[in-house]
CSV table of C-alpha atoms in Angstrom, one decimal:
chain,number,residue,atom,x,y,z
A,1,UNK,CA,22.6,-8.3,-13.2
A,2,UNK,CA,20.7,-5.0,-12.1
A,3,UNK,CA,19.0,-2.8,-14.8
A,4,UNK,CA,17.4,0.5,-13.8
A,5,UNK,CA,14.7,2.2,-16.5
A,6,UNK,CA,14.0,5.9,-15.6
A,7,UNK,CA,10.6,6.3,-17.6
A,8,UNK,CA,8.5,9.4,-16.3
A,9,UNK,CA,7.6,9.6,-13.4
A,10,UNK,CA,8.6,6.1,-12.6
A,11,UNK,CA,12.0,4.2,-12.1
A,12,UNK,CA,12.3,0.2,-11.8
A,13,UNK,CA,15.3,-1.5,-10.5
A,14,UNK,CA,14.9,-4.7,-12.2
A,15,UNK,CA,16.8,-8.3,-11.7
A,16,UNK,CA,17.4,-10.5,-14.5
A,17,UNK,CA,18.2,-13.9,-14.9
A,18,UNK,CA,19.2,-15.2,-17.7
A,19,UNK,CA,18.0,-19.1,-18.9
A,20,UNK,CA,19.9,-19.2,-22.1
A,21,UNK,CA,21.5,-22.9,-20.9
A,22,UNK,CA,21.2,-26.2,-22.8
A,23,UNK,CA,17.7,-27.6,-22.8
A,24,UNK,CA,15.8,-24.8,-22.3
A,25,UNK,CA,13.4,-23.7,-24.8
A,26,UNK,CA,12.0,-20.3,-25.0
A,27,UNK,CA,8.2,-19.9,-24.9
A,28,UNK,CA,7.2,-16.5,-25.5
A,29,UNK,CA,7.6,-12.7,-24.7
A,30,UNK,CA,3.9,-11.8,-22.6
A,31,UNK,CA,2.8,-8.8,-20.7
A,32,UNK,CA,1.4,-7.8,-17.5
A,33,UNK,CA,1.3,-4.7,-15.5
A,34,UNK,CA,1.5,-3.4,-11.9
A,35,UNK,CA,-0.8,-1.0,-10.2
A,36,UNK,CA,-1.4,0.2,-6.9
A,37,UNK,CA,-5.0,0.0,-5.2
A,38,UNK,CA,-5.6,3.6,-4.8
A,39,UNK,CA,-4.8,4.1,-8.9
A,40,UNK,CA,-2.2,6.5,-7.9
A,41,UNK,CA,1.5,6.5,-9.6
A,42,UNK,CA,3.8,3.9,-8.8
A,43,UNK,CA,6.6,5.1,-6.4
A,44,UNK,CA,10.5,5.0,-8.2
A,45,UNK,CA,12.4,2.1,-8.2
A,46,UNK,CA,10.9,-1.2,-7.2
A,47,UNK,CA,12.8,-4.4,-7.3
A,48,UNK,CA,11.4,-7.6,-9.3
A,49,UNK,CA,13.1,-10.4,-8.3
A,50,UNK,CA,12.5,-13.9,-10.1
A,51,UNK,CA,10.8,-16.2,-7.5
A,52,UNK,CA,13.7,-19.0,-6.4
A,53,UNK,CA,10.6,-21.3,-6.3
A,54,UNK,CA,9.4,-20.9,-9.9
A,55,UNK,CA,10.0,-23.7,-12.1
A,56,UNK,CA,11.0,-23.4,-15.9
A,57,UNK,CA,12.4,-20.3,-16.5
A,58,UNK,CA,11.8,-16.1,-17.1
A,59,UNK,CA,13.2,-13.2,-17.2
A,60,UNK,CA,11.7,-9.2,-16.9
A,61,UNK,CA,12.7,-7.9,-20.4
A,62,UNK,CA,11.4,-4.3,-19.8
A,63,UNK,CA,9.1,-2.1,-17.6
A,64,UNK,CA,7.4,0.8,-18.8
A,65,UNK,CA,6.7,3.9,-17.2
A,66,UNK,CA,2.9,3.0,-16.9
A,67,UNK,CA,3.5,-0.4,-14.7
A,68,UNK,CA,3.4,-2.2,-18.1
A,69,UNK,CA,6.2,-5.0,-18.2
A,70,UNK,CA,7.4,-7.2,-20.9
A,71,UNK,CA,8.8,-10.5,-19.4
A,72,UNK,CA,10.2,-13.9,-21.3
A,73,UNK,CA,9.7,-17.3,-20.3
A,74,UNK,CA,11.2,-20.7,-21.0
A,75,UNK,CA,10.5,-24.0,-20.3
A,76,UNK,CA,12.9,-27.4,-19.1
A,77,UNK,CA,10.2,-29.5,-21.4
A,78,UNK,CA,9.8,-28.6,-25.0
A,79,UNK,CA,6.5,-29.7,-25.2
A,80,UNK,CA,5.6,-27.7,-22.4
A,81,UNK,CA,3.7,-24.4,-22.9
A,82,UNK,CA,3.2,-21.6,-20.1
A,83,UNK,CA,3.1,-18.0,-19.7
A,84,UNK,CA,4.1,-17.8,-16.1
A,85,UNK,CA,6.9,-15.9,-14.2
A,86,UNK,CA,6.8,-16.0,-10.4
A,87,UNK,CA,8.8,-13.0,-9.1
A,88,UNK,CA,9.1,-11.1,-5.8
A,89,UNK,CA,7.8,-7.8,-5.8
A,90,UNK,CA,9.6,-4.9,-3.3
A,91,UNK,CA,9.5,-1.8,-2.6
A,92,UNK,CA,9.9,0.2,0.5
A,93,UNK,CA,5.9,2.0,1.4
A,94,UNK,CA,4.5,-0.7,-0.3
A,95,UNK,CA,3.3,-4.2,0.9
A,96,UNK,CA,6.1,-7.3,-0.5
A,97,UNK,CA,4.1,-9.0,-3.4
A,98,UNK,CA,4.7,-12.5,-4.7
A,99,UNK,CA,2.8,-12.8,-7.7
A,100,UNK,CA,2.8,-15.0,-11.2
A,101,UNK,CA,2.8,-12.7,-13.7
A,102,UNK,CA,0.5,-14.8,-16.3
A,103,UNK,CA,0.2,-12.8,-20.5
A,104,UNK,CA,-2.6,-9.7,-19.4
A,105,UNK,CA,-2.2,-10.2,-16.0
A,106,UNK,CA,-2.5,-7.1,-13.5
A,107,UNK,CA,-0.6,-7.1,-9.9
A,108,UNK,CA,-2.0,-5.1,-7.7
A,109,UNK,CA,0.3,-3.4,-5.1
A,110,UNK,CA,-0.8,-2.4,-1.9
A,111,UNK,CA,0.9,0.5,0.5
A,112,UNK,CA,1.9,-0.3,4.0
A,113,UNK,CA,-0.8,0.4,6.7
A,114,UNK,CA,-1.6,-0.3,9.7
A,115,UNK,CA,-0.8,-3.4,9.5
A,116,UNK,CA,2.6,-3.0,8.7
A,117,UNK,CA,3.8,-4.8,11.3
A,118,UNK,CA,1.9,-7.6,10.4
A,119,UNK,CA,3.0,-7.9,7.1
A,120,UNK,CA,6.8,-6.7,7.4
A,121,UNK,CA,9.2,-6.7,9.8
A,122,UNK,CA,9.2,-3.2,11.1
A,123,UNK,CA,12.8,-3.9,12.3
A,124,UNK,CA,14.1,-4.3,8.7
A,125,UNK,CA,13.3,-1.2,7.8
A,126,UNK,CA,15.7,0.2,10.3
A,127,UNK,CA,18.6,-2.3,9.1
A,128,UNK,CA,22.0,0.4,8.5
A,129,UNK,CA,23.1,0.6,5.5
A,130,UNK,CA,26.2,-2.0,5.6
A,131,UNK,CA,23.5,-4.4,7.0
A,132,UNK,CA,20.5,-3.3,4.5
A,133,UNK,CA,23.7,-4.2,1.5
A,134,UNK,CA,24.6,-7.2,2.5
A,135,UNK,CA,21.3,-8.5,2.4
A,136,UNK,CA,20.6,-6.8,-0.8
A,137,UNK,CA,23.5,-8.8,-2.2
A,138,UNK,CA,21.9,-12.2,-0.5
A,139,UNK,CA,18.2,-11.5,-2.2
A,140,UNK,CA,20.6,-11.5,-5.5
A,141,UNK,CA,22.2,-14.6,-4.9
A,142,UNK,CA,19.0,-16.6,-3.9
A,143,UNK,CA,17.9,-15.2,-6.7
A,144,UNK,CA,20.2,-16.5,-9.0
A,145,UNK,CA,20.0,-20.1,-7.3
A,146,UNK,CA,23.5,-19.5,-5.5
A,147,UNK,CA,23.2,-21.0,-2.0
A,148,UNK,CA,26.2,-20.6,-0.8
A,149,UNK,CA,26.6,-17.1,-1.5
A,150,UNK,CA,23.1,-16.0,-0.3
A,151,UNK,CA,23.9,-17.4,3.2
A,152,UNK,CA,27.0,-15.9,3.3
A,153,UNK,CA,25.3,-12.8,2.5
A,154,UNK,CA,22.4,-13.2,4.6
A,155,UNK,CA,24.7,-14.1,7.6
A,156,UNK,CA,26.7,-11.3,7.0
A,157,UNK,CA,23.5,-8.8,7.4
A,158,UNK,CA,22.7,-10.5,10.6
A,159,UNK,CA,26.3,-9.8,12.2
A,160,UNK,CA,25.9,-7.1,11.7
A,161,UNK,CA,22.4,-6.1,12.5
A,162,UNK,CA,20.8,-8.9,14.4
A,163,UNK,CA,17.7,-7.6,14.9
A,164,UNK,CA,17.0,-8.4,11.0
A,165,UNK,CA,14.1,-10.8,10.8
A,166,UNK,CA,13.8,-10.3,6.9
A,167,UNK,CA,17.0,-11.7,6.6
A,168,UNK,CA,16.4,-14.7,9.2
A,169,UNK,CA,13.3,-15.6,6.8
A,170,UNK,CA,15.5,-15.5,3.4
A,171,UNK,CA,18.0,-17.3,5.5
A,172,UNK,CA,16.1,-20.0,6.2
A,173,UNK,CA,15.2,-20.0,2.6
A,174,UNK,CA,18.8,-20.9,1.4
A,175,UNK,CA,19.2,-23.5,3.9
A,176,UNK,CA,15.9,-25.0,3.0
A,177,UNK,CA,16.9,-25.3,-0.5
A,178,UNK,CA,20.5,-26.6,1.0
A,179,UNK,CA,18.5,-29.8,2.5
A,180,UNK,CA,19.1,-28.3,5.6
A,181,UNK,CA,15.8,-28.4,8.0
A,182,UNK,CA,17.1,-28.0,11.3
A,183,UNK,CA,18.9,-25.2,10.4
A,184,UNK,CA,16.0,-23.5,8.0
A,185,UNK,CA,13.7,-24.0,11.1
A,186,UNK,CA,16.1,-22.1,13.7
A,187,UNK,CA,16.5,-19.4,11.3
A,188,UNK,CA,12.2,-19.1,10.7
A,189,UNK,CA,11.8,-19.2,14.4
A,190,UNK,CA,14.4,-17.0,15.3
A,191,UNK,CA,12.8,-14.3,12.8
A,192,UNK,CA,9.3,-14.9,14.3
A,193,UNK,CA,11.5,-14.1,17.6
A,194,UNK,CA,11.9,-11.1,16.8
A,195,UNK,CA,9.1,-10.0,15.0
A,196,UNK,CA,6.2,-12.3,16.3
A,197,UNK,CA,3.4,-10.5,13.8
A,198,UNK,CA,6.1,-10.8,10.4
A,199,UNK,CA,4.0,-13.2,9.1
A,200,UNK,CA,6.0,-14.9,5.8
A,201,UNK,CA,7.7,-16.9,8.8
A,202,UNK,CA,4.4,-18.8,9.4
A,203,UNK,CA,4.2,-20.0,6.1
A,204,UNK,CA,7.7,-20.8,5.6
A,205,UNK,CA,7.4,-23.1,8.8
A,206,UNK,CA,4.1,-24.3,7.7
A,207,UNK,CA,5.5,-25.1,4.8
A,208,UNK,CA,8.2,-27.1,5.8
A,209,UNK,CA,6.0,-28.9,9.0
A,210,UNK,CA,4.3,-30.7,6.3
A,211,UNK,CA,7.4,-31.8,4.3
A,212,UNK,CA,8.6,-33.8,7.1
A,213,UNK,CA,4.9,-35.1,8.0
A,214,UNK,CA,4.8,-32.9,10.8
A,215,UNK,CA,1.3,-32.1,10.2
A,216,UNK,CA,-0.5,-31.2,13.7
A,217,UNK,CA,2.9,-29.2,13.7
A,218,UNK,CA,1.8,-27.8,10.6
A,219,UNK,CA,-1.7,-26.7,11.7
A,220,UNK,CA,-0.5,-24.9,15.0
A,221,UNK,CA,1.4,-23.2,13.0
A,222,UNK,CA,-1.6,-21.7,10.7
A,223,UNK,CA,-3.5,-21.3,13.6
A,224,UNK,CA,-1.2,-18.7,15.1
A,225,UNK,CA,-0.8,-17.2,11.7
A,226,UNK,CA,-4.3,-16.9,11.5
A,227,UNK,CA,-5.3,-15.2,14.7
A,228,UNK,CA,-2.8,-12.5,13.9
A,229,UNK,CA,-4.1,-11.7,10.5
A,230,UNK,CA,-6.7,-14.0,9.2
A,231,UNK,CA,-7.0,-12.0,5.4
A,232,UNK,CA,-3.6,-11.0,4.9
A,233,UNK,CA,-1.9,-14.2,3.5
A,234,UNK,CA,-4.1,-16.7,1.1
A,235,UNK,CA,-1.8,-18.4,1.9
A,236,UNK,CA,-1.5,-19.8,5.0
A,237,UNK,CA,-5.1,-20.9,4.4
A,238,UNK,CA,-3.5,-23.4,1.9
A,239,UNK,CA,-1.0,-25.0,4.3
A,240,UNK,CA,-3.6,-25.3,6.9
A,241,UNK,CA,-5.8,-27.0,4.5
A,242,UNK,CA,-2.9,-29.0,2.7
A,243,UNK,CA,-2.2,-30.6,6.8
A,244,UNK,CA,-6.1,-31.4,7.0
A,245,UNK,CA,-5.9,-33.0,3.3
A,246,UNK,CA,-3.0,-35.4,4.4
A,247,UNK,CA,-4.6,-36.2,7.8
A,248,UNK,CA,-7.8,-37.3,5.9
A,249,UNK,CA,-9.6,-34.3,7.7
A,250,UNK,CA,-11.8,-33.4,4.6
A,251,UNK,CA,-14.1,-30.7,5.7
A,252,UNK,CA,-11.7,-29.0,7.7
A,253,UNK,CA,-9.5,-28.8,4.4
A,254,UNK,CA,-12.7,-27.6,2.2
A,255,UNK,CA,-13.1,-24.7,4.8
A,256,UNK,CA,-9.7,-23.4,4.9
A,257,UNK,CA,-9.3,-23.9,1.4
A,258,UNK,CA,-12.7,-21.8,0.7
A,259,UNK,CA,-10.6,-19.0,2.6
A,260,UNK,CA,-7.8,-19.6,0.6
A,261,UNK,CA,-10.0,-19.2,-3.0
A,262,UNK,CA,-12.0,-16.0,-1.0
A,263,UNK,CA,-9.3,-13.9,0.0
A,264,UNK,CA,-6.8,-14.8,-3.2
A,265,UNK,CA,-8.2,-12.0,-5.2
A,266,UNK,CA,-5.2,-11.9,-7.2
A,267,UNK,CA,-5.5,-15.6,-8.0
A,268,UNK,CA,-1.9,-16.7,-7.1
A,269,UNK,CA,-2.9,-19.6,-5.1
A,270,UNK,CA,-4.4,-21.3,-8.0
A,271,UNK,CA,-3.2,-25.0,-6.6
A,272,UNK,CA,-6.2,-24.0,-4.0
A,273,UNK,CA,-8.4,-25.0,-6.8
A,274,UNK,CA,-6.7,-27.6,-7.6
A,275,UNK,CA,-7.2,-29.3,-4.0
A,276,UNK,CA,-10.4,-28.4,-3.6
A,277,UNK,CA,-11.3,-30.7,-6.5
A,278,UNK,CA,-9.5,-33.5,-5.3
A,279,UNK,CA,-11.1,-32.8,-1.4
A,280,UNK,CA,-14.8,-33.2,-3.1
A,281,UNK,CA,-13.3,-35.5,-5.5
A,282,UNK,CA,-12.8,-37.8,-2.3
A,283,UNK,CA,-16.7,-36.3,-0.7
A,284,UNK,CA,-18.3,-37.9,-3.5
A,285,UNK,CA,-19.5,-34.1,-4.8
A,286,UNK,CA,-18.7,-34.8,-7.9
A,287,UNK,CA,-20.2,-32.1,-9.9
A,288,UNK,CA,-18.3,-29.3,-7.1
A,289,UNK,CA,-15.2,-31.4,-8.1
A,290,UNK,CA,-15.6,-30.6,-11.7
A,291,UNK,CA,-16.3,-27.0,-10.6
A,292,UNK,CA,-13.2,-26.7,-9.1
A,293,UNK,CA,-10.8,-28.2,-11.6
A,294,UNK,CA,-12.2,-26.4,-14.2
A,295,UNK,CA,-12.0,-23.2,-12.4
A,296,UNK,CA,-8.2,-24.0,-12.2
A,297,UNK,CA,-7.9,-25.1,-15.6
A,298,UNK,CA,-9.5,-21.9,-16.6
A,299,UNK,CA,-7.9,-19.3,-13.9
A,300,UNK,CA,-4.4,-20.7,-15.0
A,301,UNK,CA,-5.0,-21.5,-19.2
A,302,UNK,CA,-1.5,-23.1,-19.7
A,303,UNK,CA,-1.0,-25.0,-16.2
A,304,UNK,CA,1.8,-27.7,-16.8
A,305,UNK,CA,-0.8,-30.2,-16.0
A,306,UNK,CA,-3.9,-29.1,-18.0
A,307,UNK,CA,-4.0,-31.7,-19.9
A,308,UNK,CA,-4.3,-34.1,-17.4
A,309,UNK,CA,-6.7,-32.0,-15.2
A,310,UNK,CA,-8.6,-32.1,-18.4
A,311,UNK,CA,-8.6,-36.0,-18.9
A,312,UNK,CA,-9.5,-36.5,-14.7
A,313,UNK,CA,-12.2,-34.0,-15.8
A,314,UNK,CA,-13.7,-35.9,-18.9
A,315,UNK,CA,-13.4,-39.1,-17.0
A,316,UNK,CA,-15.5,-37.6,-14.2
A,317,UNK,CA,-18.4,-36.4,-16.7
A,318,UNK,CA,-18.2,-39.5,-18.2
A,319,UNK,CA,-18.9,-41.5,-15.3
């Protein structure tokens, strides 16, 4: 479902989801707000989309004509406690933003420069309509969790505009969540094919390199990534460290992860933290371990796993 708010000088296209099913327990209504970097308006009309990654549950309840957004959020475990909503941020001039909204949080927005091509596909912006529709109605889909329909969609878009690399890279999405590797991997390839600077791609192959242990697969990857853009996408950073944690590569992994932590000035990578405590954790820096998982205890105050974080923290002072 597709709600439209026309407040001042501003109008938001929102997607909502609805978790009203069995064994689901609401949390609480929070509020964040967008902005853009240069503090001027917000252009009319962006779309918020529900990451299909984010676990739990939310929903945008309203936006206000300021960038100020009221948003819900449920949880699968009732004595689970979090004020986090990871949606999808686009808007055509601006930079696509995947962000946790967190209660007080602000998103900053950023307009498309020169490295546009870099960060989008500058052949997606010249999708026709029937093509630019169809893969409209595919974003819906994944965003609702319906597979199926999404490819359809997607696939649809491509027939009929296949130079579309955006919707290569959602493809492969749905078939990734389908179980379907081989098939998510053509579809990331074929949109670095035809956009060899989009750079979501990367990720989304990095991504899945390591889930099948592919791990010098996995650090290529990055590396290509990297020497396109090495500030643009925190990231990447992560995946390149996440291969050096699992090849027992330790200070490879604490460099890329310092990038990671450096250049997430919005603090979405937050598991970065996380990993760094556990890759000084394993250095025998115990005290920079502590550091780290408290900084993620505190730059995330309701993380599913606080309280253990918490107990691996008190066991490390204690020793």
């Amino acid at each position: 479902m597709t709600l439209v708010w026309k407040l001042g000088f501003v109008s938001f296209s929102l997607g909502l989801v609805c978790f009203g099913q069995l064994g689901k327990s609401q949390i609480g209504t929070f509020h964040a707000k967008i902005v853009l970097e240069d503090g001027t308006e917000l252009p009319r009309t962006p779309i918020i989309m529900i990451h299909p990654q984010m676990h739990g549950g939310c929903k945008i309840n309203q936006v206000f004509g300021n960038g100020t957004l009221m948003y819900s959020a449920w949880s699968d475990q009732p004595d689970v406690t979090s004020d986090e909503c990871t949606v999808e941020i686009r808007l055509e001039g601006l930079r696509t933003k995947i962000a946790t909204l967190r209660d007080g949080s602000v998103v900053t927005l950023k307009r498309v420069g020169l490295s546009e091509g870099v960060v989008s596909p500058v052949s997606s912006l010249n999708a026709p309509k029937p093509a630019a529709k169809a893969y409209s109605k595919g974003v819906e889909a994944l965003r609702h969790g319906k597979w199926d329909e999404a490819q359809k969609d997607f696939e649809q878009s491509i027939k009929l505009y296949p130079e579309y690399a955006q919707a290569y890279s959602d493809l492969g999405e749905v078939l990734e969540k389908q179980q379907k590797p081989v098939e998510a991997q053509a579809a990331f390839q074929k949109a670095l094919e035809l956009s060899p600077t989009y750079l979501k791609p990367y990720a989304q192959l990095a991504r899945l390199a390591i889930s099948q242990n592919r791990l010098q697969d996995a650090l290529q990857i990055t590396d290509r990534a990297l020497k396109l853009n090495p500030v643009e996408f925190p990231s990447i950073y992560y995946y390149q460290a996440l291969a050096h944690y699992q090849m027992h590569q330790l200070q490879p992994a604490e460099d890329s992860l310092k990038q990671a932590i450096q250049l997430d000035v919005d603090h979405q990578m937050l598991k970065a933290y996380y990993m760094m405590g556990l890759v000084l954790e394993q250095k025998g820096d115990k005290p920079g371990a502590i550091h780290a998982f408290e900084s993620y205890v505190e730059q995330s105050p309701k993380p599913n796993d606080a309280d253990a974080v918490k107990d691996r923290i008190a066991r490390m002072k204690a020793q």
